[in-house]
Amino acid sequence: MGRIAYVNGRFERHAEAFVHIEDRGYQLADAVYEVWALFDGKLADLEGHFARLERSLSELQIAMPMSRKALTLVLRETVRQNRIRDGLLYLQVSRGVAPRDHAFPTNPVPPAVVITAKAIDRTEAEAKAAKGVSVITVPENRWGRCDIKTVGLLPNAMAKQAARLQGAAEAWFVDDLGFVTEGASSNAWIVKADGTVKTRDTNANILRGVTRHTLLDILQAEGIAIDQSPFTPEEALTAREAFITGAGALVLPVIAVDGKPIGSGTVGPMTSLLRRLYIEQAQASAL
Ligand code: PDD
């Protein structure tokens, strides 16, 4: 992590930045978050992440902690103080600090805000993307509101740990009907034998990925066929290519599922093209 964190109105040294023990984010996971990719110190998909933040907060009846304009200034200042060019910017907003009670505080408290940033080595990230990654599958065991980006990430953390223990980079949740919902921290995609790019629609219980949304716009602009319907792990294994999207992954090739290769078991041309197009677009439109 960067050396400086923003905590409730102040920039603090990271090692000395703390939240209160009665922060509802800590005690009850009563908090939401957002993650922006940083390109050359600028925020990618700025508006898309803001729109989702506002929606997550409003679904939980937590107030925006400050205006979009003020929050943008603080986000940028965190990037500046940490001198980050390429990296990730994290924002957590909790309902605030109040004596422990499951129900919301009766006397309104201000939302609590934490912002941190970390640098990413793009050369390393590109080397990883050039090799591709493996995913495992795990049973879907999350709550019914995965469209809200809450910090309640225990099932995601458990799934990611299971992936790591099996030498994989991501875990795909599979629902009761046998369909992949999404990754522990990314959306899941395949490229069908006929070249159609497939990812499930967001009426399902998944996060409405901002990277997913931008990539769909790119696909449309490029005239590439899109299929927004669910797929099974078996279908992924018969696909030509697979990949994941997210602020961290960007567009990252998946070359194996549960130890079995997808297509040729190497990074495919469509995924490489889409990674390049997404990065170009994100870089050009970062603010
Ligand atoms: N994760 N699905 C889940 C469960 C996620 O946690 C994420 C992002 C995505 C992709 O969303 P987006 O394209 O808006 O980043 C999908 C972030 C990066 C994280 O938890 O670190």
Coordinates of C-alpha atoms and ligand atoms in Angstrom, one line a residue:
M1 CA 0.0 0.0 0.0
G2 CA 1.0 3.6 -0.5
R3 CA 2.5 5.5 2.5
I4 CA -0.5 7.9 3.0
A5 CA -4.1 7.0 3.7
Y6 CA -7.1 9.3 3.9
V7 CA -9.2 8.5 7.0
N8 CA -12.3 10.5 7.9
G9 CA -11.1 13.9 6.8
R10 CA -7.3 13.5 7.4
F11 CA -4.3 12.3 5.5
E12 CA -2.4 10.0 7.8
R13 CA 0.7 7.9 7.5
H14 CA -0.5 4.4 6.4
A15 CA 1.1 2.7 9.4
E16 CA -0.7 5.0 11.8
A17 CA -4.1 5.2 10.0
F18 CA -6.9 3.6 12.1
V19 CA -10.7 3.3 12.2
H20 CA -12.7 3.2 15.4
I21 CA -13.4 -0.2 16.9
E22 CA -17.1 0.6 16.7
D23 CA -17.0 1.4 13.0
R24 CA -20.0 -0.5 11.6
G25 CA -17.9 -1.6 8.7
Y26 CA -15.6 -3.4 11.1
Q27 CA -18.3 -4.8 13.3
L28 CA -21.1 -5.6 10.8
A29 CA -19.6 -5.2 7.3
D30 CA -22.0 -2.3 7.1
A31 CA -20.0 -0.6 4.4
V32 CA -19.5 -0.4 0.7
Y33 CA -16.4 0.1 -1.5
E34 CA -15.1 1.0 -4.9
V35 CA -11.9 0.4 -6.7
W36 CA -10.5 2.5 -9.5
A37 CA -7.6 1.5 -11.8
L38 CA -5.0 4.2 -12.1
F39 CA -3.3 5.0 -15.4
D40 CA -0.6 7.6 -15.3
G41 CA -2.1 8.9 -12.0
K42 CA -5.6 9.3 -13.4
L43 CA -8.7 7.4 -12.5
A44 CA -10.1 5.0 -15.1
D45 CA -13.9 4.8 -15.6
L46 CA -14.3 7.6 -13.0
E47 CA -18.0 8.2 -13.6
G48 CA -19.0 4.5 -13.8
H49 CA -17.5 3.7 -10.4
F50 CA -19.1 6.9 -9.0
A51 CA -22.5 5.9 -10.3
R52 CA -22.1 2.4 -8.8
L53 CA -20.9 3.9 -5.5
E54 CA -23.9 6.1 -5.3
R55 CA -26.2 3.2 -6.1
S56 CA -24.6 0.9 -3.5
L57 CA -24.9 3.6 -0.8
S58 CA -28.5 4.4 -1.7
E59 CA -29.5 0.7 -1.7
L60 CA -28.2 0.6 1.9
Q61 CA -29.5 4.0 2.9
I62 CA -26.1 5.4 3.6
A63 CA -25.6 9.0 2.6
M64 CA -22.8 10.1 0.2
P65 CA -20.1 11.2 2.6
M66 CA -19.4 14.3 0.5
S67 CA -20.3 15.6 -3.0
R68 CA -18.9 13.8 -6.0
K69 CA -16.7 16.9 -6.7
A70 CA -15.2 16.9 -3.2
L71 CA -14.7 13.2 -3.2
T72 CA -13.0 13.4 -6.5
L73 CA -10.6 16.0 -5.1
V74 CA -9.8 13.7 -2.1
L75 CA -9.3 10.7 -4.3
R76 CA -6.9 12.6 -6.5
E77 CA -5.1 14.0 -3.6
T78 CA -4.6 10.5 -2.2
V79 CA -3.1 9.4 -5.5
R80 CA -0.9 12.6 -5.6
Q81 CA 0.4 12.2 -2.0
N82 CA 1.4 8.6 -2.7
R83 CA 3.0 9.6 -6.1
I84 CA 1.3 6.7 -7.9
R85 CA 1.2 6.5 -11.7
D86 CA -0.1 3.0 -12.4
G87 CA -2.1 1.3 -9.6
L88 CA -5.3 0.9 -7.8
L89 CA -7.3 3.3 -5.7
Y90 CA -9.6 1.9 -2.9
L91 CA -12.5 3.7 -1.3
Q92 CA -14.5 2.3 1.6
V93 CA -17.5 4.1 3.0
S94 CA -19.2 2.7 6.2
R95 CA -22.4 3.7 7.8
G96 CA -20.2 5.2 10.5
V97 CA -19.3 4.8 14.2
A98 CA -22.0 3.9 16.7
P99 CA -22.5 1.7 19.7
R100 CA -22.9 -1.9 18.5
D101 CA -26.5 -2.6 17.5
H102 CA -27.6 -4.5 14.4
A103 CA -30.2 -1.9 13.5
F104 CA -29.1 1.4 12.2
P105 CA -28.1 4.2 14.7
T106 CA -31.1 6.1 15.9
N107 CA -29.1 9.3 16.2
P108 CA -27.7 9.7 12.7
V109 CA -23.9 9.5 12.4
P110 CA -21.7 10.6 9.5
P111 CA -20.5 7.9 7.1
A112 CA -16.9 6.9 7.7
V113 CA -14.4 7.2 4.8
V114 CA -11.1 5.4 4.1
I115 CA -9.1 5.9 0.9
T116 CA -5.9 4.0 0.1
A117 CA -3.8 3.6 -3.0
K118 CA -1.2 1.1 -4.2
A119 CA 1.1 1.0 -7.1
I120 CA 1.0 -1.8 -9.7
D121 CA 4.0 -2.8 -11.8
R122 CA 2.5 -2.8 -15.3
T123 CA 5.4 -4.7 -16.8
E124 CA 4.7 -7.5 -14.3
A125 CA 0.9 -7.3 -15.0
E126 CA 1.6 -7.5 -18.8
A127 CA 3.8 -10.6 -18.2
K128 CA 1.0 -12.2 -16.2
A129 CA -1.5 -11.3 -19.0
A130 CA 0.8 -12.8 -21.6
K131 CA 0.9 -16.1 -19.8
G132 CA -2.8 -16.2 -18.8
V133 CA -4.2 -17.5 -15.5
S134 CA -6.1 -20.5 -14.2
V135 CA -9.4 -20.4 -12.4
I136 CA -11.1 -22.9 -10.2
T137 CA -14.9 -23.3 -9.6
V138 CA -16.6 -23.1 -6.2
P139 CA -20.2 -23.4 -5.2
E140 CA -22.0 -20.0 -5.0
N141 CA -22.6 -19.2 -1.4
R142 CA -23.1 -15.5 -1.2
W143 CA -26.1 -13.4 -0.2
G144 CA -28.8 -12.3 -2.7
R145 CA -27.6 -8.7 -3.2
C146 CA -24.2 -9.1 -4.9
D147 CA -25.2 -6.1 -7.1
I148 CA -24.3 -4.0 -4.0
K149 CA -20.5 -3.7 -3.7
T150 CA -20.3 -4.2 0.1
V151 CA -17.2 -5.0 2.1
G152 CA -18.9 -8.3 3.2
L153 CA -16.3 -10.3 1.2
L154 CA -15.9 -13.4 3.3
P155 CA -17.2 -15.9 0.7
N156 CA -15.0 -14.1 -1.9
A157 CA -12.0 -14.3 0.4
M158 CA -12.6 -18.0 1.1
A159 CA -13.0 -18.7 -2.7
K160 CA -9.8 -16.7 -3.5
Q161 CA -7.9 -18.6 -0.9
A162 CA -9.1 -21.9 -2.3
A163 CA -7.9 -20.8 -5.7
R164 CA -4.5 -19.8 -4.4
L165 CA -4.1 -23.2 -2.7
Q166 CA -4.7 -24.8 -6.1
G167 CA -2.3 -22.5 -7.9
A168 CA -5.1 -20.6 -9.6
A169 CA -5.6 -16.8 -9.7
E170 CA -9.4 -16.6 -9.5
A171 CA -12.4 -18.6 -8.4
W172 CA -15.6 -18.7 -10.4
F173 CA -18.8 -19.1 -8.3
V174 CA -21.2 -21.6 -9.8
D175 CA -24.9 -21.3 -8.9
D176 CA -27.5 -24.1 -8.2
L177 CA -28.4 -24.4 -11.9
G178 CA -24.7 -25.1 -12.7
F179 CA -24.0 -21.6 -14.3
V180 CA -21.0 -19.5 -13.5
T181 CA -22.2 -16.3 -11.8
E182 CA -18.9 -14.3 -11.6
G183 CA -15.4 -14.4 -10.1
A184 CA -14.5 -13.7 -6.5
S185 CA -13.3 -10.2 -7.7
S186 CA -14.0 -10.1 -11.4
N187 CA -16.7 -10.8 -14.0
A188 CA -16.4 -14.0 -16.1
W189 CA -16.4 -14.2 -19.9
I190 CA -15.9 -16.8 -22.7
V191 CA -15.3 -16.5 -26.4
K192 CA -17.4 -19.1 -28.2
A193 CA -16.3 -21.2 -31.1
D194 CA -18.1 -18.8 -33.5
G195 CA -16.3 -15.8 -32.1
T196 CA -19.2 -14.5 -30.1
V197 CA -18.2 -13.0 -26.8
K198 CA -20.3 -14.2 -23.9
T199 CA -20.9 -12.9 -20.3
R200 CA -24.0 -13.3 -18.3
D201 CA -26.5 -10.4 -17.9
T202 CA -26.6 -8.4 -14.8
N203 CA -30.2 -9.3 -13.8
A204 CA -28.4 -12.2 -12.2
N205 CA -27.1 -11.9 -8.6
I206 CA -23.7 -10.5 -9.7
L207 CA -21.8 -7.2 -9.5
R208 CA -22.5 -4.8 -12.4
G209 CA -18.8 -4.6 -13.3
V210 CA -17.7 -1.2 -14.6
T211 CA -15.0 -2.8 -16.7
R212 CA -17.6 -5.2 -18.0
H213 CA -19.8 -2.3 -19.0
T214 CA -16.9 -0.4 -20.8
L215 CA -15.8 -3.6 -22.6
L216 CA -19.4 -4.2 -23.8
D217 CA -19.3 -0.7 -25.4
I218 CA -16.0 -1.5 -27.0
L219 CA -17.3 -4.8 -28.4
Q220 CA -20.3 -3.1 -29.8
A221 CA -18.2 -0.3 -31.4
E222 CA -16.0 -3.0 -32.9
G223 CA -19.0 -4.9 -34.3
I224 CA -18.1 -8.1 -32.3
A225 CA -21.1 -10.3 -31.5
I226 CA -22.2 -10.3 -27.9
D227 CA -24.2 -12.9 -26.0
Q228 CA -25.4 -11.9 -22.5
S229 CA -26.5 -15.2 -21.2
P230 CA -25.1 -17.6 -18.5
F231 CA -22.6 -20.3 -19.3
T232 CA -21.5 -23.4 -17.4
P233 CA -17.9 -24.4 -16.6
E234 CA -18.4 -27.3 -19.2
E235 CA -19.3 -24.7 -21.8
A236 CA -16.2 -22.7 -20.8
L237 CA -14.1 -25.8 -21.5
T238 CA -15.5 -26.1 -25.0
A239 CA -15.0 -22.4 -25.6
R240 CA -12.2 -20.9 -27.7
E241 CA -11.0 -18.5 -25.1
A242 CA -12.0 -17.2 -21.6
F243 CA -11.1 -14.2 -19.6
I244 CA -12.0 -12.1 -16.6
T245 CA -12.6 -8.4 -16.2
G246 CA -12.3 -6.0 -13.2
A247 CA -10.5 -2.9 -12.1
G248 CA -7.6 -5.1 -11.0
A249 CA -7.6 -7.7 -13.7
L250 CA -8.5 -5.3 -16.5
V251 CA -9.0 -7.9 -19.2
L252 CA -7.1 -11.0 -18.1
P253 CA -6.9 -14.2 -20.1
V254 CA -8.1 -17.5 -18.4
I255 CA -6.3 -20.6 -19.9
A256 CA -7.7 -23.3 -17.6
V257 CA -10.7 -24.1 -15.5
D258 CA -10.3 -26.6 -12.6
G259 CA -7.0 -27.8 -14.1
K260 CA -8.4 -28.4 -17.6
P261 CA -7.2 -26.3 -20.6
I262 CA -9.6 -23.9 -22.4
G263 CA -9.1 -24.1 -26.2
S264 CA -5.4 -24.4 -26.9
G265 CA -4.6 -23.8 -23.3
T266 CA -2.8 -20.6 -24.3
V267 CA -3.8 -16.9 -24.5
G268 CA -6.1 -16.4 -27.5
P269 CA -6.2 -13.5 -30.0
M270 CA -9.6 -12.2 -29.1
T271 CA -8.7 -11.8 -25.4
S272 CA -5.4 -10.1 -26.3
L273 CA -7.2 -7.7 -28.7
L274 CA -9.8 -6.9 -26.0
R275 CA -7.1 -6.3 -23.3
R276 CA -5.3 -3.9 -25.6
L277 CA -8.5 -2.1 -26.6
Y278 CA -9.7 -1.8 -23.0
I279 CA -6.4 -0.5 -21.8
E280 CA -6.2 2.0 -24.7
Q281 CA -9.7 3.2 -24.0
A282 CA -9.2 3.4 -20.2
Q283 CA -5.9 5.3 -20.6
A284 CA -7.5 7.8 -23.0
S285 CA -10.5 8.5 -20.9
A286 CA -8.9 8.4 -17.4
L287 CA -9.6 11.6 -15.5
Ligands
PDD1 N1 -13.5 -6.3 -7.7 N2 -17.3 -9.0 -9.5 C1 -16.8 -8.9 -8.2 C2 -17.3 -9.8 -7.2 C3 -15.8 -7.9 -7.9 O1 -15.4 -7.8 -6.7 C4 -15.4 -7.1 -9.0 C5 -14.3 -6.0 -8.7 C6 -15.9 -7.2 -10.3 C7 -15.5 -6.4 -11.4 O2 -16.0 -5.1 -11.2 P1 -15.3 -3.8 -11.8 O3 -15.0 -4.1 -13.3 O4 -16.2 -2.7 -11.6 O5 -14.0 -3.6 -11.1 C8 -16.9 -8.2 -10.5 C9 -12.5 -5.2 -7.2 C10 -11.5 -4.9 -8.3 C11 -11.9 -5.7 -5.9 O6 -12.6 -6.2 -5.1 O7 -10.7 -5.5 -5.7

